[in-house]
Each structure stands twice: as structure tokens, then as C-alpha cells.
Amino acid sequence: MKPTAIPSPSIPQAFSPAGGDLLRIGSTRRGFLQTGLAGLAGISVPSLFQQQAFAAAAGQAARKTNVVLFWLSGGPSHIDMWDPKPDAPSEIRGPFGHIPTKVPGIHVCEHLPLTAKIMDRLTLIRSVDCSASDHTPITMQACNPLARRTNDGRDGGGYPSMGSIAAKFRGANAPGIPGYVALADSLPADIWGAGHMGNDFNPVSGKDLSGRLKLVEGLSIERLGTRRALAEQMDQWKRGIGTNESIASADHFTQQAYEVLMAGSAQRALNLDEESPAMRDKYGRDSLGEKALLARRLIEAGSTFVTVSGAWGYFDHHGDEVKWGGIKKGLTPLLPSVDRTLHAIVTDLEDRGLLDSTLILMMGEFGRSPVINKNAGRDHWPRVMSMVMAGGGLRHGQVIGSTDKHGGEIETRRVAPGDLAATVFHHLGIEQNSNWIDPQGRPRPIVAEGGKVMGELL
């Protein structure tokens, strides 16, 4: 599987906070707080406030809504998770059994018992058309069939991800937090960015928030005391680093950036030590669970769109001879983590009164082939995939669409990528007929090919 880079000049580097393994992506010139307080030299935090001001001027919805997208990188097997085929031959139905859920008539894989318990708060979409998608996050994170992997240095055709659309047209829900945050081991491989819409709307990594929201040596909020003292010490610091045109032009937005540092909300959002041991156990102390808990903290703090990936390619279950194994060997240890994480974030957000304002998506780039291959795995299958939705104040406890008896073709209610995008933007309060402007000055619609909000969810 070949990683596809988002537009960024840096290479991601690993870090491990509190037992997790979030990763860092190097920031663009206007990345969020590029090097601690020195990020102000690149007006990175001020540019965040410029984005928020742009969104406000464009009349963004006042209601605070957000999205958490769980990216199951590699292509999760729909038949072995959310669309079981118990009456099919063994080479099709696979090694797992199925169990009933809280909603009569809906069954899921036997290894998803917690998912089964909250089926009344979930929607399974079993007929997603992912035929335009390749082995990258491009198409389905953009939810745009025109955004494709091309392997010619122009992957994506310049089309932006849904997260980047949210960053541009909505901005964050609170000052001091970027609109679009990505929590992934490899952002170039697992996260799609802003394309030609501009680097200002690329995702900000968890590492940038966690490790770079720090005052330079010798400064502390306790010592600064007031914004006046902060400004005075910043003047001294600026004189020490010499003239910088970006600092000179930051004006009002730089003042807001000072306030971000004083508040420390972004820094606190990435601090899992503030969570109880019981809550951390609820989500799970693995990569997916810890990132999910960070996602909840980020949306509480004011982020609008958070994408979570547990590991690059870990659902790519071709067979027992490859890194991630076949279906039984590879998927069996992953399903409890997916099950626990989905249950945790749905019930946690519900307890906090945030489920109706938070739309949860769980999906990958495509499904997997109906027939188990000779290596006990399943191959890529872009004809159809399944996914899960929760929250967002939508109508749940249902299945949308179906596949044929072998799980290989869409049988009823094709759901196009544009339909998913339209539904997400509807939840975020972004006008469906909005356009972004490409480098040639041409307007590009944010919803492609006539996508419509999914009426079954309303």
C-alpha cells in the first residue's frame, strides 16, 4: 500500500504520550504553533483567528456542531464486521458467527457485543459506493469521487477533505483550537488534507497541539500574570530574534494568540492525565482507544472536525502471509478494540450531553472481497463497503441499504460519496451549494455529483 502525502513540507515523526502512539506531522508555514511561542513568528495562531473571522463573515451556523471520523485504514471487511452473510457458503461468510443487536432483525459480527448493545443509537450503512476509491484516504475522506489517487504527483485532483472544508467554512467552535485535527500514526498515509483549497486548511496534528503549545524558556503564565506583562516580555523576545514581517502584520490576531497561550485550553485537551483511570479503561489503553479519548477532549475544547486512525493499514487483511494477517488471524484481535472504542465514545458523549451535536463516522477506504482467498484473507473490494454512523441528532437504530447474498454488489439504496458529504455538511450547518475557489479562480462545489442529504437519517 503506497502512502499518499498531503501537501506538507515535513515528514511525520512518532511520539508516545501516556502509552498511546500519536504521531506528528510537520506544520506548514501557517501550521498551528509551529515551534512553541516562536510559532508566532509564522503568524500560525493568528492565521487560525483569521480563518475564524472568515467563517463568521461568511455567516457560519451559530450552533456548535462537530464530527469525529474514525478511519479504519486498510479497508475493513464489511462481511466480517457489519454485514454478515450467515447463509452463504463458508468461503463467503468467513470464520465468524453473528449476534443479534438491540434492534430486532439487525445482526453484527459475534466479536462486536458492545456495538450490538447500542444499535439503537447507531446506523449501519451497508451500500456505500466506493468504486472511485483506491488504497488511500483521498476519496472517502473527501467523500468526493473526483478526488482520486493518480500516482502522478497530482493525487486528489486538488479536491479537499471534509475536514478541510469544515476548517474553512466553519472554523473552530472556540478560540485557541484548530478546526481540523488529525490523530494518526502517519498523516501522509492516513489523512487527506486541503488539496488546492490552501495549506491554511490542512489538518493540524495532535503532536503540534500537544508538544508545541509551550512558552519559551523563562516564561510562565504564573510569572506573566497579566496580558500587559505578556506583551512586554514578548516585545523583549521579538527584539531578541530580530525583525520579522509576519509578527509585524499579526496585530489583532496576534493579541488573540497571546490569549490562547494564557488560557491553555488546547494544551489541556491533549492531556489524558486529566482523565480518570476508569475512563481511560473504558476507551481502552491502545492506540485507537487513546486517540478516541483525545478526540472527545478536543471536541469538548472546541475543535470542529477530528479524524482518528489507530494505525496505518491495519485493516488490510490480505492473508496470513502479510503483516496484518488474514481475516481470522488479523481481524480477531482488532475487533474488540473497535467495539470498545465505538461503545465508549457514543455512551460517553451521551452522558455529557454532546452526542446530538457530535456526528460520529467509522469507515475505511473500501470493503473486502466476498470470497476468502487461498491465504485466509480477503482482497480489496471497491464496489461496496459498510460504515457506521452515530450521534448528530439524527435518526438511528436502522440499516440503510443492502448488498446481494454474497456481499459483493449493492442491492438496494446506493449511497454515493457525495451523499455522505452532503449529510456531514448539513450537520455542520454548511450550505450545500457552497464553493471553494481553485488556484485558477474557478469555483468548485463542496458537494460533488449531485450528492443529497440522506433522508433516512432526518
PDB file of N, CA, C and O in Angstrom, residues 4 6 20 43 79 145 169 192 195 241 275 290 293 299 301 309 417 450:
ATOM      1  N   THR A   4       0.091   8.218   0.421  1.00  0.00           N
ATOM      2  CA  THR A   4      -0.118   9.387  -0.413  1.00  0.00           C
ATOM      3  C   THR A   4      -0.018  10.626   0.453  1.00  0.00           C
ATOM      4  O   THR A   4      -0.749  10.769   1.417  1.00  0.00           O
ATOM      5  N   ILE A   6      -0.178  14.394   1.959  1.00  0.00           N
ATOM      6  CA  ILE A   6      -0.904  15.636   1.875  1.00  0.00           C
ATOM      7  C   ILE A   6       0.108  16.732   1.642  1.00  0.00           C
ATOM      8  O   ILE A   6       1.301  16.552   1.874  1.00  0.00           O
ATOM      9  N   GLY A  20       0.016   5.881  24.489  1.00  0.00           N
ATOM     10  CA  GLY A  20      -0.536   5.874  23.141  1.00  0.00           C
ATOM     11  C   GLY A  20       0.585   5.992  22.142  1.00  0.00           C
ATOM     12  O   GLY A  20       1.751   6.014  22.478  1.00  0.00           O
ATOM     13  N   ILE A  43       3.063  33.648  12.191  1.00  0.00           N
ATOM     14  CA  ILE A  43       1.655  34.008  12.402  1.00  0.00           C
ATOM     15  C   ILE A  43       0.722  32.810  12.290  1.00  0.00           C
ATOM     16  O   ILE A  43      -0.367  32.889  11.777  1.00  0.00           O
ATOM     17  N   ILE A  79     -18.208  -7.806   5.366  1.00  0.00           N
ATOM     18  CA  ILE A  79     -18.876  -9.081   5.623  1.00  0.00           C
ATOM     19  C   ILE A  79     -18.529  -9.613   7.007  1.00  0.00           C
ATOM     20  O   ILE A  79     -19.368 -10.212   7.691  1.00  0.00           O
ATOM     21  N   PRO A 145     -16.025  11.539  -5.386  1.00  0.00           N
ATOM     22  CA  PRO A 145     -15.460  10.598  -6.352  1.00  0.00           C
ATOM     23  C   PRO A 145     -14.481  11.241  -7.324  1.00  0.00           C
ATOM     24  O   PRO A 145     -13.751  10.528  -8.028  1.00  0.00           O
ATOM     25  N   PHE A 169     -15.013  26.612   6.154  1.00  0.00           N
ATOM     26  CA  PHE A 169     -16.355  27.193   6.171  1.00  0.00           C
ATOM     27  C   PHE A 169     -16.965  27.288   7.564  1.00  0.00           C
ATOM     28  O   PHE A 169     -17.962  27.976   7.743  1.00  0.00           O
ATOM     29  N   TRP A 192      -6.201  12.821   4.603  1.00  0.00           N
ATOM     30  CA  TRP A 192      -6.231  13.676   3.424  1.00  0.00           C
ATOM     31  C   TRP A 192      -6.425  15.119   3.874  1.00  0.00           C
ATOM     32  O   TRP A 192      -7.125  15.395   4.844  1.00  0.00           O
ATOM     33  N   GLY A 195      -5.864  19.924  -0.212  1.00  0.00           N
ATOM     34  CA  GLY A 195      -5.698  19.999  -1.654  1.00  0.00           C
ATOM     35  C   GLY A 195      -5.372  21.411  -2.100  1.00  0.00           C
ATOM     36  O   GLY A 195      -4.586  22.119  -1.465  1.00  0.00           O
ATOM     37  N   ILE A 241      14.996  38.092  18.588  1.00  0.00           N
ATOM     38  CA  ILE A 241      15.068  37.248  17.392  1.00  0.00           C
ATOM     39  C   ILE A 241      15.171  38.067  16.115  1.00  0.00           C
ATOM     40  O   ILE A 241      15.296  37.504  15.033  1.00  0.00           O
ATOM     41  N   GLU A 275      -7.900  12.624  32.787  1.00  0.00           N
ATOM     42  CA  GLU A 275      -8.979  11.640  32.783  1.00  0.00           C
ATOM     43  C   GLU A 275      -8.771  10.609  33.898  1.00  0.00           C
ATOM     44  O   GLU A 275      -7.647  10.276  34.251  1.00  0.00           O
ATOM     45  N   GLU A 290      -7.049   5.434  22.956  1.00  0.00           N
ATOM     46  CA  GLU A 290      -6.496   6.676  23.499  1.00  0.00           C
ATOM     47  C   GLU A 290      -6.722   7.849  22.551  1.00  0.00           C
ATOM     48  O   GLU A 290      -7.002   8.970  22.984  1.00  0.00           O
ATOM     49  N   LEU A 293     -10.306   8.983  22.939  1.00  0.00           N
ATOM     50  CA  LEU A 293     -10.492   9.808  24.134  1.00  0.00           C
ATOM     51  C   LEU A 293      -9.946  11.218  23.910  1.00  0.00           C
ATOM     52  O   LEU A 293     -10.551  12.206  24.325  1.00  0.00           O
ATOM     53  N   ILE A 299     -13.043  17.896  20.944  1.00  0.00           N
ATOM     54  CA  ILE A 299     -14.325  18.495  20.577  1.00  0.00           C
ATOM     55  C   ILE A 299     -14.933  19.229  21.770  1.00  0.00           C
ATOM     56  O   ILE A 299     -15.615  20.243  21.597  1.00  0.00           O
ATOM     57  N   ALA A 301     -13.181  20.875  23.816  1.00  0.00           N
ATOM     58  CA  ALA A 301     -12.427  22.126  23.856  1.00  0.00           C
ATOM     59  C   ALA A 301     -12.804  23.063  22.720  1.00  0.00           C
ATOM     60  O   ALA A 301     -12.536  24.264  22.794  1.00  0.00           O
ATOM     61  N   SER A 309      -7.062   7.692  13.410  1.00  0.00           N
ATOM     62  CA  SER A 309      -6.630   6.427  12.820  1.00  0.00           C
ATOM     63  C   SER A 309      -5.756   5.690  13.817  1.00  0.00           C
ATOM     64  O   SER A 309      -4.786   6.244  14.326  1.00  0.00           O
ATOM     65  N   PRO A 417     -20.602   8.772  -2.367  1.00  0.00           N
ATOM     66  CA  PRO A 417     -19.759   9.613  -1.515  1.00  0.00           C
ATOM     67  C   PRO A 417     -20.336  11.007  -1.305  1.00  0.00           C
ATOM     68  O   PRO A 417     -20.292  11.551  -0.198  1.00  0.00           O
ATOM     69  N   GLY A 450     -24.006  15.910  -7.429  1.00  0.00           N
ATOM     70  CA  GLY A 450     -25.398  15.930  -7.009  1.00  0.00           C
ATOM     71  C   GLY A 450     -25.706  15.204  -5.708  1.00  0.00           C
ATOM     72  O   GLY A 450     -26.841  14.737  -5.510  1.00  0.00           O
TER      73      GLY A 450
END
